[in-house]
Coordinates of C-alpha atoms in Angstrom, one line a residue:
X1 CA -13.8 9.8 35.7
X2 CA -14.9 13.5 36.3
X3 CA -18.7 13.8 36.6
X4 CA -20.6 17.5 35.9
X5 CA -24.2 18.1 36.8
X6 CA -25.8 19.9 33.9
X7 CA -29.4 21.1 34.7
X8 CA -31.0 18.1 36.2
X9 CA -28.7 15.6 34.3
X10 CA -25.3 14.0 35.6
X11 CA -22.9 14.2 32.6
X12 CA -19.5 12.4 32.5
X13 CA -17.0 14.9 31.3
X14 CA -13.8 13.1 31.2
X15 CA -12.7 9.5 31.8
X16 CA -9.4 9.3 33.4
X17 CA -7.1 6.6 31.8
X18 CA -4.6 4.9 34.3
X19 CA -1.2 4.9 32.7
X20 CA 2.1 3.5 33.7
X21 CA 5.1 5.9 34.1
X22 CA 7.6 5.1 31.1
X23 CA 8.2 6.7 28.0
X24 CA 7.1 3.5 26.0
X25 CA 3.7 3.5 27.5
X26 CA 2.9 6.3 24.9
X27 CA 3.5 4.0 21.8
X28 CA 3.6 0.5 23.0
X29 CA 0.1 -1.0 22.6
X30 CA 0.9 -4.6 21.5
X31 CA 1.0 -6.2 24.7
X32 CA 0.4 -10.0 26.0
X33 CA -0.1 -11.1 29.5
X34 CA 1.3 -14.5 28.2
X35 CA 4.9 -14.9 28.8
X36 CA 6.2 -15.9 25.3
X37 CA 4.0 -13.8 23.4
X38 CA 5.0 -10.9 25.4
X39 CA 8.7 -11.3 25.1
X40 CA 8.3 -11.8 21.5
X41 CA 6.3 -8.7 20.7
X42 CA 8.7 -6.8 23.0
X43 CA 11.5 -8.0 20.9
X44 CA 9.6 -6.8 17.7
X45 CA 9.5 -3.3 19.3
X46 CA 13.1 -3.4 20.3
X47 CA 14.0 -4.3 17.0
X48 CA 12.3 -1.3 15.5
X49 CA 13.6 1.4 17.9
X50 CA 17.0 0.0 16.9
X51 CA 16.4 0.1 13.3
X52 CA 16.8 4.1 13.7
X53 CA 20.0 4.0 15.1
X54 CA 21.7 3.4 11.8
X55 CA 22.3 0.9 8.6
X56 CA 24.8 -1.4 10.4
X57 CA 23.0 -1.8 14.0
X58 CA 22.4 -5.4 13.2
X59 CA 19.5 -7.8 14.3
X60 CA 18.2 -7.9 17.9
X61 CA 17.6 -11.3 19.5
X62 CA 17.2 -12.5 23.1
X63 CA 20.2 -14.6 24.4
X64 CA 19.9 -18.2 23.5
X65 CA 18.4 -17.3 20.2
X66 CA 20.1 -18.5 16.7
X67 CA 21.4 -15.6 14.5
X68 CA 24.9 -15.0 13.4
X69 CA 26.4 -11.5 13.9
X70 CA 23.3 -10.4 15.9
X71 CA 23.0 -8.5 19.2
X72 CA 22.1 -10.7 22.0
X73 CA 20.2 -9.0 24.9
X74 CA 19.6 -10.9 28.3
X75 CA 15.8 -11.2 28.9
X76 CA 16.4 -11.7 32.8
X77 CA 15.6 -8.2 33.7
X78 CA 12.2 -8.0 31.9
X79 CA 11.0 -11.3 32.8
X80 CA 8.7 -12.4 35.8
X81 CA 5.8 -9.7 35.1
X82 CA 3.5 -9.7 31.8
X83 CA 2.9 -7.4 30.2
X84 CA 6.2 -6.0 31.0
X85 CA 6.1 -2.5 32.7
X86 CA 6.7 0.6 31.0
X87 CA 9.9 1.1 33.1
X88 CA 11.4 -1.8 32.5
X89 CA 10.7 -1.7 28.9
X90 CA 12.2 1.7 28.5
X91 CA 15.6 0.2 30.3
X92 CA 15.6 -2.7 27.9
X93 CA 15.1 -0.2 25.1
X94 CA 17.9 2.0 26.6
X95 CA 20.3 -0.9 26.6
X96 CA 19.3 -2.4 23.1
X97 CA 20.1 1.3 21.6
X98 CA 23.4 1.6 23.2
X99 CA 24.4 -1.9 21.9
X100 CA 23.2 -1.0 18.6
X101 CA 25.2 2.3 18.6
X102 CA 28.5 0.3 19.8
X103 CA 28.1 -2.0 16.7
X104 CA 27.5 0.8 14.2
X105 CA 30.6 2.7 15.8
X106 CA 32.6 -0.5 15.9
X107 CA 33.6 -0.1 19.7
X108 CA 34.7 -3.7 20.0
X109 CA 37.3 -3.4 17.0
X110 CA 38.8 -0.3 18.4
X111 CA 38.9 -1.7 21.8
X112 CA 41.2 -4.5 20.9
X113 CA 43.4 -1.8 19.0
X114 CA 43.6 0.1 22.0
X115 CA 44.4 -2.9 24.3
X116 CA 47.3 -3.7 21.8
X117 CA 48.6 -0.3 22.0
X118 CA 48.4 -0.1 25.8
X119 CA 50.7 -3.0 26.2
X120 CA 49.4 -3.4 30.0
X121 CA 50.4 -6.3 32.3
X122 CA 47.5 -8.8 33.2
X123 CA 46.8 -7.3 36.6
X124 CA 46.1 -4.0 35.1
X125 CA 44.4 -4.7 31.9
X126 CA 41.1 -5.3 33.2
X127 CA 41.3 -1.5 34.6
X128 CA 42.0 -0.3 31.4
X129 CA 38.9 -2.2 29.9
X130 CA 36.5 -0.8 32.4
X131 CA 37.8 2.8 31.6
X132 CA 37.7 2.0 27.6
X133 CA 34.4 0.7 27.9
X134 CA 32.8 3.8 30.3
X135 CA 34.3 6.2 27.8
X136 CA 32.6 4.5 25.0
X137 CA 29.4 4.3 27.1
X138 CA 29.8 8.1 27.5
X139 CA 30.2 8.9 23.8
X140 CA 27.4 6.2 22.9
X141 CA 24.8 8.0 25.0
X142 CA 25.9 11.2 24.1
X143 CA 25.1 10.3 20.3
X144 CA 21.7 9.0 21.3
X145 CA 21.1 12.1 23.4
X146 CA 21.0 14.0 20.0
X147 CA 17.4 12.1 19.1
X148 CA 14.3 11.1 21.3
X149 CA 16.4 7.9 21.7
X150 CA 18.5 9.7 24.6
X151 CA 15.2 9.1 27.2
X152 CA 15.8 5.3 26.6
X153 CA 19.5 5.3 27.4
X154 CA 18.9 7.8 30.1
X155 CA 16.5 5.5 31.9
X156 CA 18.8 2.6 31.5
X157 CA 21.8 4.6 32.6
X158 CA 20.0 5.5 35.6
X159 CA 19.3 2.1 36.6
X160 CA 22.7 1.1 36.1
X161 CA 24.3 3.3 38.1
X162 CA 21.8 2.7 40.9
X163 CA 22.6 -1.0 40.6
X164 CA 26.4 -0.5 40.6
X165 CA 26.4 1.7 43.6
X166 CA 27.2 -0.3 47.1
X167 CA 26.6 1.8 50.1
X168 CA 28.2 -0.5 52.4
X169 CA 31.9 -0.6 50.1
X170 CA 35.0 0.7 50.9
X171 CA 35.9 3.4 48.6
X172 CA 37.7 4.4 46.5
X173 CA 36.8 1.8 43.8
X174 CA 37.5 2.1 39.8
X175 CA 33.8 1.1 39.2
X176 CA 32.3 3.5 41.3
X177 CA 34.4 6.4 40.1
X178 CA 33.6 5.6 36.2
X179 CA 29.7 5.1 37.3
X180 CA 29.7 8.4 38.9
X181 CA 31.5 10.0 36.0
X182 CA 29.1 8.3 33.6
X183 CA 25.8 10.0 35.3
X184 CA 27.8 13.4 35.0
X185 CA 29.3 13.0 31.5
X186 CA 26.1 11.7 29.6
X187 CA 23.8 14.0 31.2
X188 CA 21.1 14.8 28.8
X189 CA 21.2 18.5 30.0
X190 CA 24.9 18.6 28.6
X191 CA 26.0 21.2 31.2
X192 CA 26.4 18.9 34.3
X193 CA 30.3 18.1 33.4
X194 CA 30.9 21.7 33.7
X195 CA 30.2 21.9 37.3
X196 CA 32.6 20.9 40.1
X197 CA 31.7 17.4 41.5
X198 CA 29.8 17.4 44.8
X199 CA 29.0 14.0 46.7
X200 CA 25.0 13.6 46.9
X201 CA 25.3 9.7 48.0
X202 CA 23.9 8.1 51.1
X203 CA 27.1 8.4 52.7
X204 CA 27.5 12.2 52.5
X205 CA 24.2 12.6 53.7
X206 CA 24.8 10.2 56.6
X207 CA 28.1 12.1 57.3
X208 CA 30.0 8.7 57.2
X209 CA 32.6 9.9 54.7
X210 CA 32.6 12.0 51.9
X211 CA 33.6 10.6 48.4
X212 CA 34.8 14.0 47.1
X213 CA 38.4 13.7 48.9
X214 CA 38.7 10.2 46.5
X215 CA 37.0 11.1 43.3
X216 CA 37.1 15.1 42.7
X217 CA 40.3 15.0 41.0
X218 CA 39.7 12.0 38.7
X219 CA 36.5 13.5 37.6
X220 CA 37.9 16.7 37.0
X221 CA 40.6 15.0 34.5
X222 CA 37.9 12.6 33.2
X223 CA 35.4 15.6 32.2
X224 CA 38.5 16.7 29.7
X225 CA 37.2 13.9 27.8
X226 CA 33.6 15.2 27.3
X227 CA 33.7 18.1 25.1
X228 CA 35.6 16.1 22.3
X229 CA 33.5 13.0 22.7
X230 CA 30.2 15.3 22.4
X231 CA 30.9 18.1 19.8
X232 CA 34.2 17.0 18.0
X233 CA 34.0 13.3 17.5
X234 CA 30.6 13.1 15.9
X235 CA 31.6 15.8 13.5
X236 CA 34.4 13.4 11.8
X237 CA 33.5 11.8 8.6
X238 CA 33.8 8.1 8.5
X239 CA 33.9 5.6 11.4
X240 CA 37.3 4.5 11.1
X241 CA 38.7 8.2 11.5
X242 CA 36.2 8.6 14.6
X243 CA 37.3 5.4 16.3
X244 CA 40.8 6.4 15.8
X245 CA 40.3 9.9 17.2
X246 CA 38.7 8.6 20.2
X247 CA 41.4 5.7 20.5
X248 CA 44.1 8.6 20.5
X249 CA 42.2 10.3 22.8
X250 CA 42.1 7.5 25.6
X251 CA 45.5 6.7 25.3
X252 CA 46.6 10.5 25.7
X253 CA 44.4 10.6 29.2
X254 CA 44.8 7.0 30.6
X255 CA 48.8 7.4 32.0
X256 CA 47.8 10.5 34.1
X257 CA 44.7 8.6 35.4
X258 CA 46.4 5.5 35.9
X259 CA 48.6 6.8 38.1
X260 CA 45.5 8.1 40.5
X261 CA 43.9 4.7 40.4
X262 CA 46.7 2.2 39.9
X263 CA 45.9 0.6 43.3
X264 CA 42.5 1.0 43.6
X265 CA 39.9 -1.9 43.6
X266 CA 38.1 -2.7 40.6
X267 CA 34.9 -5.2 41.1
X268 CA 34.3 -8.8 41.4
X269 CA 34.4 -9.7 37.6
X270 CA 38.3 -8.7 37.7
X271 CA 39.7 -11.8 35.8
X272 CA 43.0 -11.2 37.7
X273 CA 41.0 -11.7 40.9
X274 CA 39.0 -14.7 39.9
X275 CA 42.5 -16.5 38.9
X276 CA 43.3 -16.0 42.2
X277 CA 40.2 -17.7 43.5
X278 CA 39.3 -14.5 45.6
X279 CA 35.2 -14.9 46.5
X280 CA 33.2 -13.5 44.1
X281 CA 31.2 -11.5 46.5
X282 CA 34.3 -9.9 48.5
X283 CA 34.0 -6.6 46.2
X284 CA 30.1 -6.7 45.4
X285 CA 27.1 -7.5 47.7
X286 CA 24.6 -9.9 47.1
X287 CA 22.3 -9.7 44.3
X288 CA 25.1 -8.4 41.9
X289 CA 25.4 -12.1 40.0
X290 CA 24.7 -12.4 36.4
X291 CA 21.2 -14.0 36.2
X292 CA 21.4 -17.4 34.6
X293 CA 20.5 -17.4 30.7
X294 CA 16.8 -18.3 30.0
X295 CA 16.0 -22.1 29.1
X296 CA 16.7 -22.8 25.4
X297 CA 13.1 -24.0 24.7
X298 CA 11.6 -20.7 25.9
X299 CA 14.2 -18.8 23.0
X300 CA 12.9 -21.2 20.5
X301 CA 9.2 -20.5 21.5
X302 CA 9.7 -17.1 21.0
X303 CA 11.3 -17.4 17.3
X304 CA 8.0 -19.4 16.5
X305 CA 6.0 -16.8 17.5
X306 CA 7.6 -13.8 16.0
X307 CA 5.4 -12.3 13.2
X308 CA 6.9 -12.9 10.0
X309 CA 5.5 -9.7 8.3
X310 CA 8.5 -9.1 5.9
X311 CA 7.5 -10.1 2.1
X312 CA 10.2 -11.0 0.0
X313 CA 9.4 -10.4 -3.5
X314 CA 13.1 -11.0 -4.5
X315 CA 12.2 -14.8 -6.1
X316 CA 9.0 -13.2 -7.8
X317 CA 11.0 -10.4 -9.4
X318 CA 13.8 -12.5 -10.7
X319 CA 10.9 -14.9 -12.5
X320 CA 9.6 -11.7 -14.4
X321 CA 13.1 -10.1 -15.5
X322 CA 13.8 -11.1 -18.9
X323 CA 17.7 -11.0 -18.4
X324 CA 20.4 -10.0 -16.2
X325 CA 18.6 -12.1 -13.2
X326 CA 21.9 -12.1 -11.2
X327 CA 21.8 -8.4 -11.0
X328 CA 18.3 -8.7 -9.4
X329 CA 18.8 -7.1 -5.9
X330 CA 16.7 -8.1 -2.8
X331 CA 13.2 -6.7 -2.5
X332 CA 11.3 -6.5 0.8
X333 CA 8.2 -5.0 2.2
X334 CA 8.8 -2.6 4.9
X335 CA 6.4 -1.9 7.9
X336 CA 8.6 0.5 10.1
X337 CA 7.2 4.1 9.3
X338 CA 6.8 7.5 11.4
X339 CA 3.7 10.0 11.2
X340 CA 4.3 12.4 8.8
X341 CA 3.4 16.0 9.0
X342 CA 0.4 17.0 6.6
X343 CA 1.8 19.2 3.9
X344 CA -1.1 19.3 1.3
X345 CA -0.9 22.5 -1.0
X346 CA -4.6 23.4 -1.3
X347 CA -4.3 25.6 -4.3
X348 CA -2.2 22.6 -6.2
X349 CA -5.0 20.1 -5.0
X350 CA -7.6 22.1 -6.7
X351 CA -5.8 22.4 -10.0
X352 CA -4.8 18.4 -9.8
X353 CA -8.3 17.5 -9.3
X354 CA -9.5 19.5 -12.2
X355 CA -6.6 17.6 -14.4
X356 CA -7.8 14.2 -13.1
X357 CA -11.6 14.8 -13.5
X358 CA -10.8 15.5 -17.3
X359 CA -9.9 11.9 -17.5
X360 CA -12.0 10.1 -14.9
X361 CA -15.2 8.2 -15.9
X362 CA -18.6 9.9 -15.6
X363 CA -20.9 8.0 -13.4
X364 CA -24.5 9.4 -12.6
X365 CA -25.9 8.2 -9.4
X366 CA -29.7 8.2 -9.2
X367 CA -31.7 8.7 -6.1
X368 CA -35.3 7.2 -6.7
X369 CA -38.6 6.9 -5.0
X370 CA -38.9 10.4 -4.1
X371 CA -41.9 13.0 -3.9
X372 CA -40.3 15.7 -5.9
X373 CA -37.8 15.7 -9.0
X374 CA -38.0 14.4 -12.2
X375 CA -40.4 11.4 -13.2
X376 CA -39.2 8.2 -13.1
X377 CA -41.1 6.2 -15.9
X378 CA -40.5 3.1 -13.8
X379 CA -42.2 4.2 -10.9
X380 CA -45.4 5.5 -12.7
X381 CA -47.4 2.5 -10.7
X382 CA -47.1 4.3 -7.5
X383 CA -48.8 7.3 -8.6
X384 CA -52.2 6.6 -7.6
X385 CA -50.9 5.0 -4.4
X386 CA -47.8 6.4 -2.5
X387 CA -47.1 9.3 -5.3
X388 CA -43.5 8.5 -5.1
X389 CA -42.7 8.5 -8.6
X390 CA -39.9 10.9 -9.0
X391 CA -36.1 10.6 -9.0
X392 CA -33.0 12.8 -9.0
X393 CA -29.5 12.1 -10.5
X394 CA -26.1 13.2 -9.5
X395 CA -23.3 13.0 -11.7
X396 CA -20.0 11.5 -10.1
X397 CA -16.3 10.9 -11.5
X398 CA -14.5 7.8 -10.9
X399 CA -10.7 6.5 -12.1
X400 CA -12.0 3.0 -12.4
X401 CA -8.1 2.0 -13.1
X402 CA -6.0 0.7 -10.1
X403 CA -3.2 3.4 -9.2
X404 CA -0.4 3.2 -7.4
X405 CA 1.9 6.3 -6.6
X406 CA 5.7 5.1 -6.2
X407 CA 7.9 7.7 -4.6
X408 CA 11.7 7.5 -5.0
X409 CA 13.1 7.7 -1.0
X410 CA 16.6 7.3 -1.8
X411 CA 19.6 9.1 -0.6
X412 CA 19.8 11.8 -3.1
X413 CA 16.2 12.9 -1.6
X414 CA 17.6 13.0 1.9
X415 CA 18.1 16.9 1.7
X416 CA 15.7 18.0 4.1
X417 CA 14.0 20.8 2.1
X418 CA 14.0 18.3 -0.7
X419 CA 12.4 15.7 1.0
X420 CA 9.9 18.1 2.5
X421 CA 9.0 19.4 -0.9
X422 CA 8.8 16.0 -1.9
X423 CA 6.4 15.3 0.9
X424 CA 4.2 18.3 -0.4
X425 CA 4.0 16.9 -3.9
X426 CA 3.0 13.2 -3.1
X427 CA 0.7 14.3 -0.6
X428 CA -1.1 16.6 -2.6
X429 CA -1.2 14.2 -5.7
X430 CA -2.2 11.3 -3.6
X431 CA -5.2 13.2 -2.1
X432 CA -6.2 14.3 -5.5
X433 CA -6.2 10.4 -6.9
X434 CA -7.8 9.1 -3.9
X435 CA -10.8 11.7 -4.4
X436 CA -11.5 9.9 -7.5
X437 CA -10.1 6.3 -6.6
X438 CA -10.5 5.1 -3.2
X439 CA -8.5 2.2 -4.0
X440 CA -5.4 4.1 -4.8
X441 CA -2.2 3.1 -2.7
X442 CA 1.0 5.0 -2.0
X443 CA 4.4 3.6 -1.8
X444 CA 7.9 4.6 -1.5
X445 CA 11.3 3.0 -1.7
X446 CA 14.9 3.1 -0.5
X447 CA 17.6 1.2 0.2
X448 CA 18.7 -0.1 3.7
X449 CA 21.4 -2.9 4.6
X450 CA 21.7 -3.7 0.9
X451 CA 17.8 -4.5 0.6
X452 CA 15.4 -2.5 -1.8
X453 CA 12.5 -1.6 0.8
X454 CA 9.0 -1.1 -0.3
X455 CA 7.1 0.9 2.2
X456 CA 3.3 1.9 2.1
X457 CA 2.9 5.6 3.2
X458 CA -0.7 6.0 3.5
X459 CA -2.3 3.6 6.1
X460 CA -5.9 3.9 8.0
X461 CA -6.5 7.4 6.4
X462 CA -3.0 8.7 7.5
X463 CA -0.1 10.0 5.9
X464 CA 3.4 8.4 7.0
X465 CA 6.8 8.9 6.2
X466 CA 10.4 7.4 5.9
X467 CA 14.3 8.4 6.1
X468 CA 15.4 8.9 2.5
X469 CA 18.7 6.6 2.2
X470 CA 20.6 4.4 0.1
X471 CA 21.2 3.6 -3.7
X472 CA 18.1 3.7 -6.1
X473 CA 16.7 0.6 -7.3
X474 CA 13.9 1.9 -9.2
X475 CA 13.4 -1.4 -11.5
X476 CA 13.0 -3.8 -9.0
X477 CA 10.4 -1.1 -7.1
X478 CA 8.4 -1.0 -10.3
X479 CA 8.2 -4.5 -10.5
X480 CA 7.4 -5.0 -6.9
X481 CA 4.6 -2.6 -7.4
X482 CA 3.3 -4.4 -10.3
X483 CA 2.8 -7.4 -8.1
X484 CA 0.7 -5.5 -5.6
X485 CA -1.9 -5.1 -8.2
X486 CA -5.2 -7.3 -8.1
X487 CA -6.0 -9.1 -11.2
X488 CA -8.7 -6.9 -13.1
X489 CA -9.6 -6.2 -16.7
X490 CA -8.9 -2.6 -16.3
X491 CA -5.3 -1.1 -17.1
X492 CA -3.6 -0.2 -14.1
X493 CA -1.5 2.7 -13.5
X494 CA 1.7 3.4 -11.6
X495 CA 2.8 7.0 -11.3
X496 CA 6.4 7.1 -10.4
X497 CA 8.1 10.4 -8.7
X498 CA 11.8 10.3 -8.9
X499 CA 14.7 12.9 -9.0
X500 CA 17.1 10.7 -11.0
X501 CA 18.0 7.6 -13.1
X502 CA 18.4 4.4 -11.4
X503 CA 22.0 3.4 -10.4
X504 CA 21.4 0.0 -8.5
X505 CA 19.8 -3.3 -9.7
X506 CA 18.5 -4.8 -12.7
X507 CA 17.6 -1.5 -14.4
X508 CA 14.4 0.4 -15.3
X509 CA 14.5 -1.6 -19.1
X510 CA 13.1 -4.8 -17.4
X511 CA 10.7 -2.8 -15.3
X512 CA 9.2 -1.2 -18.5
X513 CA 9.1 -4.3 -20.6
X514 CA 7.1 -6.0 -17.4
X515 CA 4.8 -3.2 -17.4
X516 CA 4.0 -3.9 -21.4
X517 CA 3.2 -7.4 -21.1
X518 CA 1.2 -7.0 -17.9
X519 CA -0.7 -3.6 -19.8
X520 CA 0.4 -1.5 -16.8
X521 CA 1.0 2.2 -17.6
X522 CA 3.9 3.6 -16.1
X523 CA 4.3 7.2 -16.0
X524 CA 7.1 9.2 -14.6
X525 CA 7.4 12.3 -13.0
X526 CA 11.2 13.9 -12.8
X527 CA 11.4 16.5 -9.7
X528 CA 15.0 18.8 -9.3
X529 CA 16.7 16.9 -12.1
X530 CA 19.9 18.7 -13.5
X531 CA 20.7 18.5 -17.1
X532 CA 22.5 15.1 -16.8
X533 CA 19.9 13.6 -14.6
X534 CA 17.1 14.6 -17.3
X535 CA 19.0 13.1 -20.2
X536 CA 19.3 9.5 -18.2
X537 CA 15.7 9.8 -17.5
X538 CA 14.9 10.4 -21.0
X539 CA 17.2 7.6 -22.5
X540 CA 15.4 5.1 -19.6
X541 CA 11.5 6.3 -19.7
X542 CA 11.4 7.7 -23.1
X543 CA 8.0 9.9 -23.6
X544 CA 6.8 8.6 -20.2
X545 CA 8.6 11.0 -18.5
X546 CA 7.8 14.7 -17.6
X547 CA 10.1 17.2 -15.6
X548 CA 8.6 19.5 -12.7
X549 CA 10.6 22.3 -12.2
X550 CA 8.0 24.5 -10.3
X551 CA 4.9 23.5 -8.2
X552 CA 2.5 25.5 -10.4
X553 CA 3.6 23.8 -13.6
X554 CA 2.9 20.1 -12.2
X555 CA -1.0 20.1 -13.3
X556 CA -0.1 20.9 -16.9
X557 CA 2.7 18.4 -17.1
X558 CA 0.7 15.9 -15.1
X559 CA -2.2 16.5 -17.9
X560 CA 0.2 15.8 -20.7
X561 CA 1.5 12.6 -18.8
X562 CA -2.0 11.4 -18.8
X563 CA -2.5 12.3 -22.4
X564 CA 0.0 9.9 -23.6
X565 CA -1.8 6.9 -22.1
X566 CA -5.3 6.1 -22.7
X567 CA -7.4 4.9 -19.7
X568 CA -9.0 1.8 -20.4

């Protein structure tokens, strides 16, 4: 801590907080010194990070855990020290992100396709496998470099390259060549591959030998792949088209590269060498063996500890729906959010508060036992003693009904400017509602992996946001919102903001009938709606929908909507 002296007093000006090096140290606070709890919490963090890769990234598990089609991560590199250091956390997150991208881009499927096309003999097949996997690593790391996820893949890449490099080996080797190229091609600056290769290894520093005479020409050839992988391939629409593009790209370059590296050594995992019973450490030094998997009981213990925070409303929604129960889609509560930029429109907020005030219930708050103010007849007995026989009254307004503001965050809202405008609307409207009802809640719904996810966007006095994505299951979202209300004699409100009709699930008709049966007022605001969308919304919601064509018209439209329902 820093200590200053002000006058005769010693004042602590600033405390120095010790922090570990590592990007994950900034956000990862849920740690534990107990091994099983720490590994379970780290796995939860890995799953949250992987969810930002894409909708088909799959479930993340530790090796030994049971889950079909999941991405298994070896926990050995992070075990032994608890809480897990931030540097190790960054590396395991980088590996998780790369494997998640590998699944979303179907790398395994396209490797089988490329291998079938190459038709190489057994002794050369492993060389092609190393080449293909490293090209995919470059492509996947460059995809992650487009976002903040790139800092984690960079941490794992640097560690993997350093681990694979053996100063005592005899160059040239294919593994060393490809790892050196990986570091050059996937560099986050995006410019290193444009520079000629220079050897900066310990061999060059000690003047034992220079790797440039072995690797300079192959790296120049491999660098011709970088620009198509970084710029051209990501622009192609469709995962199949992108995969075919990469396979053709690799197949065109492979014959030329193969002539250069045809007789080079690979590594100790070459199946051809293992079949010939070559010693496993002939090509790699001690310490490169794969660590044994964790015991089965440890994985089961982690599975028991993993928090089951996902609340599934599907069965409860099916119980409520009157007909077409088979059409009800899966509905879950989601807790993965990101901080939102505050976009409150102060002018709009002022007008909305005036509108809500006209429908709010007036409550007079009294402050009694004062020495000045109006006479309080119930305190006249104090006149000869303390004289505190006065009171003051203050009028306050309160919405006594429970309120949920429900936001459509599906794929039609994915345009950046559209979603920013939606954030401005719902943050301003919710702030106005919150000023008259402290229990008001804010939810958004979207679709992810064929699940309608309901996410709370206002927690601990802060606004959060999600990625608009997927199909629109308005019916299930409204019914799930009804289930979030606590039992009360007051008639609650659901204020629904959407830009179009429901196109998935049981439909809005079931939700409206449920609102009528549960005595819930459903009010809908249509935003950025075309002529066809307006007709569809009117057909679904009737007179309980108003259309917002501009921000200035929102207060008047909101007043009209409120007037069509009676506060009770």
